[in-house]
Short mmCIF file of N, CA and C in Angstrom, two decimals:
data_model
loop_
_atom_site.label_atom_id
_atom_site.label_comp_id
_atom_site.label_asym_id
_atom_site.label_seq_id
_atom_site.Cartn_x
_atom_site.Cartn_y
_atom_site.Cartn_z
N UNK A 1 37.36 -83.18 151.06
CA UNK A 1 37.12 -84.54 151.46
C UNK A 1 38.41 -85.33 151.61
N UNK A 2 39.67 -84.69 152.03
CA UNK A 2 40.63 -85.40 151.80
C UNK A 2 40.57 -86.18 153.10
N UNK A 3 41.12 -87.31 152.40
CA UNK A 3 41.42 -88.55 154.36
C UNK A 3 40.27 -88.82 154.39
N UNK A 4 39.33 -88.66 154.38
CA UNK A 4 38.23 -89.93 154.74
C UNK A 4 37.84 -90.86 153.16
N UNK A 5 37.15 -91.88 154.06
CA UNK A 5 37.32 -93.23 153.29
C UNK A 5 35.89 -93.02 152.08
N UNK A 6 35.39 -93.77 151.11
CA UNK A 6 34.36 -93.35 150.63
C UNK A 6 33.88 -94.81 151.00
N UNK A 7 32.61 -95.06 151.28
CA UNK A 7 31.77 -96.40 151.12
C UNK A 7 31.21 -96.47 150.47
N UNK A 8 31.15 -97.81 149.23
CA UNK A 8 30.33 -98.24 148.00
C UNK A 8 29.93 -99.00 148.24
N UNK A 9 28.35 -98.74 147.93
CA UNK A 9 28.01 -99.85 148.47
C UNK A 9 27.80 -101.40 147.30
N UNK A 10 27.36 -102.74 147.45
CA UNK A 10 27.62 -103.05 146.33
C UNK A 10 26.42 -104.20 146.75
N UNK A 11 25.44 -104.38 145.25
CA UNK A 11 24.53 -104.73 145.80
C UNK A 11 24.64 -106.77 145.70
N UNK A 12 24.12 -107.26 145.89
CA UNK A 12 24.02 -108.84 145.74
C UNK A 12 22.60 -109.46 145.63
N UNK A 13 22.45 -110.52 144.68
CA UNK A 13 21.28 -111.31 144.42
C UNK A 13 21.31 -112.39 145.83
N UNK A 14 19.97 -112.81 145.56
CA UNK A 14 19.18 -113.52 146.52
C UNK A 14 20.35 -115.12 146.53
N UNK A 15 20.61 -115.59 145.13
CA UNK A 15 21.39 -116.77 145.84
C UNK A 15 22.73 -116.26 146.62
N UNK A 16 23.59 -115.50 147.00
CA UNK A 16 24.92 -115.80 147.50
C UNK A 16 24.06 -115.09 148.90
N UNK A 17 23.17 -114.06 149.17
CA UNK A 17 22.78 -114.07 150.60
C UNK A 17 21.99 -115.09 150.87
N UNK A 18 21.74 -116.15 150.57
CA UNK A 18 21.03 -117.90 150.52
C UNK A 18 22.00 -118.43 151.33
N UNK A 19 23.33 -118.43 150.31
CA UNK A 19 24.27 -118.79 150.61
C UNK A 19 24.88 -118.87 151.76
N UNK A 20 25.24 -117.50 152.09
CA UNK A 20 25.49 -116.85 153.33
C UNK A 20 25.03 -117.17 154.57
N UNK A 21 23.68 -117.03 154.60
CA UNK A 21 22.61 -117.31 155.57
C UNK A 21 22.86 -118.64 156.18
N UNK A 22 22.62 -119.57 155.10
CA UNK A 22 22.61 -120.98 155.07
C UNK A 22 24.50 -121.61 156.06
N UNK A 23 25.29 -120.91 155.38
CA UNK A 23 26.40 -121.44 156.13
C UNK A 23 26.50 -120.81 157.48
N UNK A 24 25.93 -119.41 157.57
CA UNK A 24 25.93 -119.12 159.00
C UNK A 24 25.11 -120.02 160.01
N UNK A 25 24.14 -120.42 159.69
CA UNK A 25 23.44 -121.19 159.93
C UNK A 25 23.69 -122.85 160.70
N UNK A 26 24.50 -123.04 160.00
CA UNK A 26 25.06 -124.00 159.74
C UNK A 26 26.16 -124.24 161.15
N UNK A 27 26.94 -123.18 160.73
CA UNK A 27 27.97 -122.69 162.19
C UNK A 27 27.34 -122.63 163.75
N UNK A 28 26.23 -121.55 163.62
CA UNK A 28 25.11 -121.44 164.75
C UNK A 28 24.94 -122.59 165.35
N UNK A 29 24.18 -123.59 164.72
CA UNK A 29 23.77 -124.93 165.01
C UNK A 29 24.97 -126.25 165.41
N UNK A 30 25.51 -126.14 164.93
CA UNK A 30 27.20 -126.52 165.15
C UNK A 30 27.57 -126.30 166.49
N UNK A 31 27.72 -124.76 167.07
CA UNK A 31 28.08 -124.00 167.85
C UNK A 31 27.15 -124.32 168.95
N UNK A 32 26.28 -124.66 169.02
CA UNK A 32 24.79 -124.55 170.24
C UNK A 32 24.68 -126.03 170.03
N UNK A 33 24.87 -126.60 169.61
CA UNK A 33 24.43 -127.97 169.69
C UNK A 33 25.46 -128.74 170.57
N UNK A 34 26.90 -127.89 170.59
CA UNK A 34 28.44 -128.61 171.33
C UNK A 34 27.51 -127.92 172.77
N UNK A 35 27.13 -126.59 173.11
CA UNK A 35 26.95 -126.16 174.16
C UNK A 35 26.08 -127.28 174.73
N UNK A 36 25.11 -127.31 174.01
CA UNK A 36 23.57 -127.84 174.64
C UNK A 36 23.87 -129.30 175.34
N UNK A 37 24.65 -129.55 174.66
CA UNK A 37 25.27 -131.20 174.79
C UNK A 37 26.67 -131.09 175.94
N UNK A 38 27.03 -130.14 176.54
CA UNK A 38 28.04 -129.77 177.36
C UNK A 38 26.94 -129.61 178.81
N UNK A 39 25.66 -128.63 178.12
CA UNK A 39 24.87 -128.84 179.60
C UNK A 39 23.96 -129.98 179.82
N UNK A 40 23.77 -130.63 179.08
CA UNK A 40 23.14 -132.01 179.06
C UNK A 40 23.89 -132.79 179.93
N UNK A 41 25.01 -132.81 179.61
CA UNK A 41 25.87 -133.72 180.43
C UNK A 41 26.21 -133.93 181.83
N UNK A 42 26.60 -132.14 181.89
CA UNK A 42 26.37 -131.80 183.34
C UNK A 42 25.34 -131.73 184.10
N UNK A 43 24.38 -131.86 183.57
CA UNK A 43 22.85 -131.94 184.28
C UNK A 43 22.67 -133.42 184.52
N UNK A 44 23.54 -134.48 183.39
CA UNK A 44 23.01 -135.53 183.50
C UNK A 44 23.97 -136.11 184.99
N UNK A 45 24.85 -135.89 184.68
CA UNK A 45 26.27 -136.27 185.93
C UNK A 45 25.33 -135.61 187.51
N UNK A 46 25.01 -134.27 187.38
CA UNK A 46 24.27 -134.18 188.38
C UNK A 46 23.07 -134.96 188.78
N UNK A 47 22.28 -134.91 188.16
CA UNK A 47 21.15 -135.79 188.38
C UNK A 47 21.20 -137.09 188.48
N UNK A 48 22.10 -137.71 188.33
CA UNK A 48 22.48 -138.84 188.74
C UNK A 48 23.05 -139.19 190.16
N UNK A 49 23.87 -138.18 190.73
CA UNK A 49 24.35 -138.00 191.94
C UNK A 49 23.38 -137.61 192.60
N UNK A 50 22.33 -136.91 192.60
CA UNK A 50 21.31 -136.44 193.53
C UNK A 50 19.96 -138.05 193.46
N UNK A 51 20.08 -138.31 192.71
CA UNK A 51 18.89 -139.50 192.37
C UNK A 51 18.88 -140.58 193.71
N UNK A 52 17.69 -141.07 194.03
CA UNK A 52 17.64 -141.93 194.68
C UNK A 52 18.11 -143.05 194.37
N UNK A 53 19.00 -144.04 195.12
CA UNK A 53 19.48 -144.91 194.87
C UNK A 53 19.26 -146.39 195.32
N UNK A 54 18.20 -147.08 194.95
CA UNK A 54 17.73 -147.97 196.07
C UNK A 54 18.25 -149.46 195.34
N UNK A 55 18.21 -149.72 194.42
CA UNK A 55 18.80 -150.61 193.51
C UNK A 55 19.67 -150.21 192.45
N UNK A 56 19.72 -149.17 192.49
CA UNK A 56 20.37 -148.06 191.25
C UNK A 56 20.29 -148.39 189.83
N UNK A 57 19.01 -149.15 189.57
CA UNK A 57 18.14 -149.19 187.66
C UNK A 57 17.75 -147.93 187.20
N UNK A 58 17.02 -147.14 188.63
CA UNK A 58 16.52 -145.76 188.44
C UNK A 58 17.48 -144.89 188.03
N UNK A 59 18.86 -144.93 188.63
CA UNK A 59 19.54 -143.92 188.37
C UNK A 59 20.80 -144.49 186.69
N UNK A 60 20.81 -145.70 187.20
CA UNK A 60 21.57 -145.68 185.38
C UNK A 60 20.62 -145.15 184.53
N UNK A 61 19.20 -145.48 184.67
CA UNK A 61 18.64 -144.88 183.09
C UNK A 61 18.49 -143.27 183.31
N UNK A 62 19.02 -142.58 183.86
CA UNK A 62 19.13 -140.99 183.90
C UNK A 62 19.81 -140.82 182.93
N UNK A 63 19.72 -140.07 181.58
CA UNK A 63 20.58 -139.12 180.19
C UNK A 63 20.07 -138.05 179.99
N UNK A 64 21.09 -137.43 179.22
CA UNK A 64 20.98 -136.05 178.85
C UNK A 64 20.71 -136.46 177.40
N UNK A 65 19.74 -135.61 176.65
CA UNK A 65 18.94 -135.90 175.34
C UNK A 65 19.41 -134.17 174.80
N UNK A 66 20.11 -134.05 173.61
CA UNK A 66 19.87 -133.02 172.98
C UNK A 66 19.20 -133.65 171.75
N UNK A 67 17.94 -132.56 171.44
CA UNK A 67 17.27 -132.92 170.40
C UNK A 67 17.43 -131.99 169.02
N UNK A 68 17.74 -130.90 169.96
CA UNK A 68 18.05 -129.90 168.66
C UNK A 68 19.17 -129.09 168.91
N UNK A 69 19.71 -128.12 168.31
CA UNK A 69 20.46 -127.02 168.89
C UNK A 69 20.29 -126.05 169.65
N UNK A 70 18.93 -125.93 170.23
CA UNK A 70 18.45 -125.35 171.13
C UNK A 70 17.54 -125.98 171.79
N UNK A 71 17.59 -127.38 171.81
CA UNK A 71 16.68 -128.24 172.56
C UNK A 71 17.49 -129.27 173.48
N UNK A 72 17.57 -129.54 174.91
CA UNK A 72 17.96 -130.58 175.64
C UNK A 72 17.63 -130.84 176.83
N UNK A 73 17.05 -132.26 176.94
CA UNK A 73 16.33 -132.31 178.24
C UNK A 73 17.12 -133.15 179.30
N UNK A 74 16.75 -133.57 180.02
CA UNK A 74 17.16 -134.95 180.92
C UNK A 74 16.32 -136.06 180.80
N UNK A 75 15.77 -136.92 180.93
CA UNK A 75 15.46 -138.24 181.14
C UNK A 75 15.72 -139.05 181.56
N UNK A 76 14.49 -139.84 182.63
CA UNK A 76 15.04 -141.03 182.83
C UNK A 76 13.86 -141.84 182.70
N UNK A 77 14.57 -142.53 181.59
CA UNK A 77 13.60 -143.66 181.19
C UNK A 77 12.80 -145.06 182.07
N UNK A 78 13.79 -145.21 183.26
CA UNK A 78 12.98 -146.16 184.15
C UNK A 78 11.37 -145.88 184.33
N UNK A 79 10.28 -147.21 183.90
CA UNK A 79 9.00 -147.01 184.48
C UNK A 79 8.57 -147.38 185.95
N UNK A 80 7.73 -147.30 186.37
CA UNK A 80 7.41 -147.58 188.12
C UNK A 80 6.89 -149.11 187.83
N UNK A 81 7.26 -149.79 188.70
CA UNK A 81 6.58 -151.16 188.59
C UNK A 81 7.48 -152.14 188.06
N UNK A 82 7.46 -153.27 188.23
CA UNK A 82 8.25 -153.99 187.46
C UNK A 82 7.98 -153.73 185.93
N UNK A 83 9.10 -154.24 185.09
CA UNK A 83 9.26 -153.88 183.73
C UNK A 83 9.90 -153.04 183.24
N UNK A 84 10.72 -152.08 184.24
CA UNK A 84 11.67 -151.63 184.12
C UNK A 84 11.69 -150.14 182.76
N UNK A 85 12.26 -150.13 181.61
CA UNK A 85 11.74 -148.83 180.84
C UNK A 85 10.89 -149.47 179.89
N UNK A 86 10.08 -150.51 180.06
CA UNK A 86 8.78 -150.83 179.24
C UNK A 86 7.94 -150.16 180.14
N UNK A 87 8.04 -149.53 180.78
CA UNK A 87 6.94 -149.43 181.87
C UNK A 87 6.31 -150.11 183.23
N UNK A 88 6.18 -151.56 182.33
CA UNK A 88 5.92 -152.38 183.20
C UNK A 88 4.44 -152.27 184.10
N UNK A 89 3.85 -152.93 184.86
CA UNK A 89 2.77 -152.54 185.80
C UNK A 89 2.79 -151.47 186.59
N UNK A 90 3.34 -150.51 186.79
CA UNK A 90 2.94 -149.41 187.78
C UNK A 90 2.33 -148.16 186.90
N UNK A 91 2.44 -147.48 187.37
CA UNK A 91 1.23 -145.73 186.57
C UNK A 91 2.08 -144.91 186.07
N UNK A 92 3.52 -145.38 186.35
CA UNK A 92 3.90 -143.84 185.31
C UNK A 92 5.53 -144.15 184.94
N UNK A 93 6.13 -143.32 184.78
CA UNK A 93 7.46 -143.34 184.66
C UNK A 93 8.00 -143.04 185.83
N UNK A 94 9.04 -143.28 186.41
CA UNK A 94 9.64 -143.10 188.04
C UNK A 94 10.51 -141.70 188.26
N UNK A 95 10.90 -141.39 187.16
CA UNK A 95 11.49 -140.03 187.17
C UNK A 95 10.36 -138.76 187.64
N UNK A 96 9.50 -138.70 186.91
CA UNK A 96 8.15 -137.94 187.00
C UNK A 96 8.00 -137.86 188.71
N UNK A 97 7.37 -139.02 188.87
CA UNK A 97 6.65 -139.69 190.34
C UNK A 97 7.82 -138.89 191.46
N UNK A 98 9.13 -139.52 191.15
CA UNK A 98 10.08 -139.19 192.24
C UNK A 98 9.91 -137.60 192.76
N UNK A 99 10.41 -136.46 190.77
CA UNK A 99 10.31 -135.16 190.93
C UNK A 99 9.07 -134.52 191.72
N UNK A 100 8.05 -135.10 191.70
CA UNK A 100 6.97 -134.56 191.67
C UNK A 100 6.06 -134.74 193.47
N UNK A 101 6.60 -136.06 193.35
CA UNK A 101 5.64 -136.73 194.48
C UNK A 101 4.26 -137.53 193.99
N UNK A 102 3.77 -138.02 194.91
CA UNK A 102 2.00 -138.49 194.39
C UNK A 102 1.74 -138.31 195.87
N UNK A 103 0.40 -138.87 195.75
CA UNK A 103 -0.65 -138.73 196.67
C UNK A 103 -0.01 -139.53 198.28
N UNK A 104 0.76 -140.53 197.90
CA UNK A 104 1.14 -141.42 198.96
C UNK A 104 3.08 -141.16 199.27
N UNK A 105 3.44 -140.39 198.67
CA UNK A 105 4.72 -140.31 198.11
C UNK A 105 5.19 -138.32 197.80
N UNK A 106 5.97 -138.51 198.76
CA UNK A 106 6.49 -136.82 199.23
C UNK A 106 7.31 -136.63 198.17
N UNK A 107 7.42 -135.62 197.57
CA UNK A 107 8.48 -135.45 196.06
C UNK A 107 10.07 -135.31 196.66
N UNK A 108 10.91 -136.14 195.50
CA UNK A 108 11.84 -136.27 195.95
C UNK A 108 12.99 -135.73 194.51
N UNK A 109 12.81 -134.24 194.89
CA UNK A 109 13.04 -133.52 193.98
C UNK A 109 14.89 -133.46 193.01
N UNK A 110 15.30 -134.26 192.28
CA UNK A 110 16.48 -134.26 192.16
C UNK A 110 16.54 -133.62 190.22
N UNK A 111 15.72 -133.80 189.43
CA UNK A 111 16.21 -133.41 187.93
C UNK A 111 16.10 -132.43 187.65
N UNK A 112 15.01 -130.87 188.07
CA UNK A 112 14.79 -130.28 188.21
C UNK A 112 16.19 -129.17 188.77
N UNK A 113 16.85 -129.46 189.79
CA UNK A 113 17.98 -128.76 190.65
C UNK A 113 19.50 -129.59 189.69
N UNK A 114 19.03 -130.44 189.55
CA UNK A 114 20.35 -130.91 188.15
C UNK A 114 20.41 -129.89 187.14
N UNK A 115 19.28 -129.61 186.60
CA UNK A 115 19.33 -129.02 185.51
C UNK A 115 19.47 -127.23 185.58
N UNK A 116 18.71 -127.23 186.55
CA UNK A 116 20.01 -125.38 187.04
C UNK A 116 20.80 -125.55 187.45
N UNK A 117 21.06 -126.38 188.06
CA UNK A 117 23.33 -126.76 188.74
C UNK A 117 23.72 -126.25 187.10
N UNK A 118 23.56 -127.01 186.18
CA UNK A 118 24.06 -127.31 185.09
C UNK A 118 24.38 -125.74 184.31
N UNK A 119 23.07 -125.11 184.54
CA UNK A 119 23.10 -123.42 183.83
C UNK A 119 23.41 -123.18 184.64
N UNK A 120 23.47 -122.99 185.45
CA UNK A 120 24.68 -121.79 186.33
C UNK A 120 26.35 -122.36 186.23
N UNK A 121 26.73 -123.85 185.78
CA UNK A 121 28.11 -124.14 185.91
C UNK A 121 28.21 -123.20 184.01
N UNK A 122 27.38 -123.61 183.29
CA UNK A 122 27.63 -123.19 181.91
C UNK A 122 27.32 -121.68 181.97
N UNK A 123 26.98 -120.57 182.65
CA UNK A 123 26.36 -119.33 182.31
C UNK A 123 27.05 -118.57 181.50
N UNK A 124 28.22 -118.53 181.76
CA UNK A 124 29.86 -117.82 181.64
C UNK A 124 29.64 -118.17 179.73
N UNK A 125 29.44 -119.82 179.56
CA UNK A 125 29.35 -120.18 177.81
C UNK A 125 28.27 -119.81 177.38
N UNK A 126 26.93 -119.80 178.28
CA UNK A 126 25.78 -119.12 177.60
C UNK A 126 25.61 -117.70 176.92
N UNK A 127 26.09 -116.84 178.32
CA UNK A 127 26.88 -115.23 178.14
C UNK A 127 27.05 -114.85 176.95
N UNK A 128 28.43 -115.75 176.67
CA UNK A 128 29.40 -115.31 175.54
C UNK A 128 28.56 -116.02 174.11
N UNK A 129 28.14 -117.17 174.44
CA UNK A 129 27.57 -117.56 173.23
C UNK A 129 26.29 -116.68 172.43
N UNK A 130 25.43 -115.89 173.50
CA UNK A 130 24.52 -115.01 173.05
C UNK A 130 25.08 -113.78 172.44
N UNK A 131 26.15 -112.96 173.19
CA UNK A 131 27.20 -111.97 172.94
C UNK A 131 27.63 -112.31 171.53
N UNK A 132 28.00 -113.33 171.59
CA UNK A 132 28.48 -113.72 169.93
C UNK A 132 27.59 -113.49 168.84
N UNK A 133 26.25 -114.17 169.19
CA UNK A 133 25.09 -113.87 168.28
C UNK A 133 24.70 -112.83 168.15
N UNK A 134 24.17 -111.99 169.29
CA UNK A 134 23.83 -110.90 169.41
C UNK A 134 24.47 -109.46 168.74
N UNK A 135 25.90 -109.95 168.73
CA UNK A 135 26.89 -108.54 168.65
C UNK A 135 27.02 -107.72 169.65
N UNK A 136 26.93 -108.13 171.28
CA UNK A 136 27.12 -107.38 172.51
C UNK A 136 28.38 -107.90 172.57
#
């Protein structure tokens, strides 16, 4: 057996792998929460540039919302109708209506194509950030 190494193994209680867990954890969420909030942004910058602009209320209230470390949406809080993001008198929120269209109203698709601009400018950080987790 000469020249090779021996491995011992060595065992550990439940608090220091607590421990462990918990600060990795910790890092993870840290780590994905800078990303999530990097594509938020860029989705939001996009979607703002693609937005209809007719008074431009609709397009200032366009943001990027991270809610979790693996959660982030877009929004735009403007409602249809006067009243602005109370809602106001009209039927819905104006972001919705625009993406979507209605019955009288051809969709005028802009948050949707923001928000893949956004993953495809980040893919390269997504990649590596899974690679990291993963161990690829």
């Amino acid at each position: 057996m000469g020249g090779q190494m021996k491995i011992i193994p060595k065992l550990y209680g439940y608090e220091p792998v607590k421990k462990h867990a918990k600060r990795m954890l910790k890092e993870v969420d840290k780590t994905f929460k800078t990303l999530v909030k990097a594509i938020a942004k860029t989705a939001e910058t996009k979607a703002r540039e693609l937005a209809p602009k007719r008074t431009g209320a609709y397009y200032k209230s366009i943001y990027g919302l991270v809610e979790s470390a693996l959660r982030g949406r877009i929004v735009a809080k403007r409602g249809s109708g006067k009243g602005g993001e109370n809602g106001g008198s009209g039927h819905g929120y104006l972001g919705a209506l625009l993406e979507y269209g209605t019955v009288k109203m051809t969709a005028r698709p802009h948050l949707k194509i923001a928000l893949e601009y956004a993953l495809k400018v980040h893919e390269k950080d997504i990649d590596r950030m899974m690679n990291g987790i993963l161990g690829g």
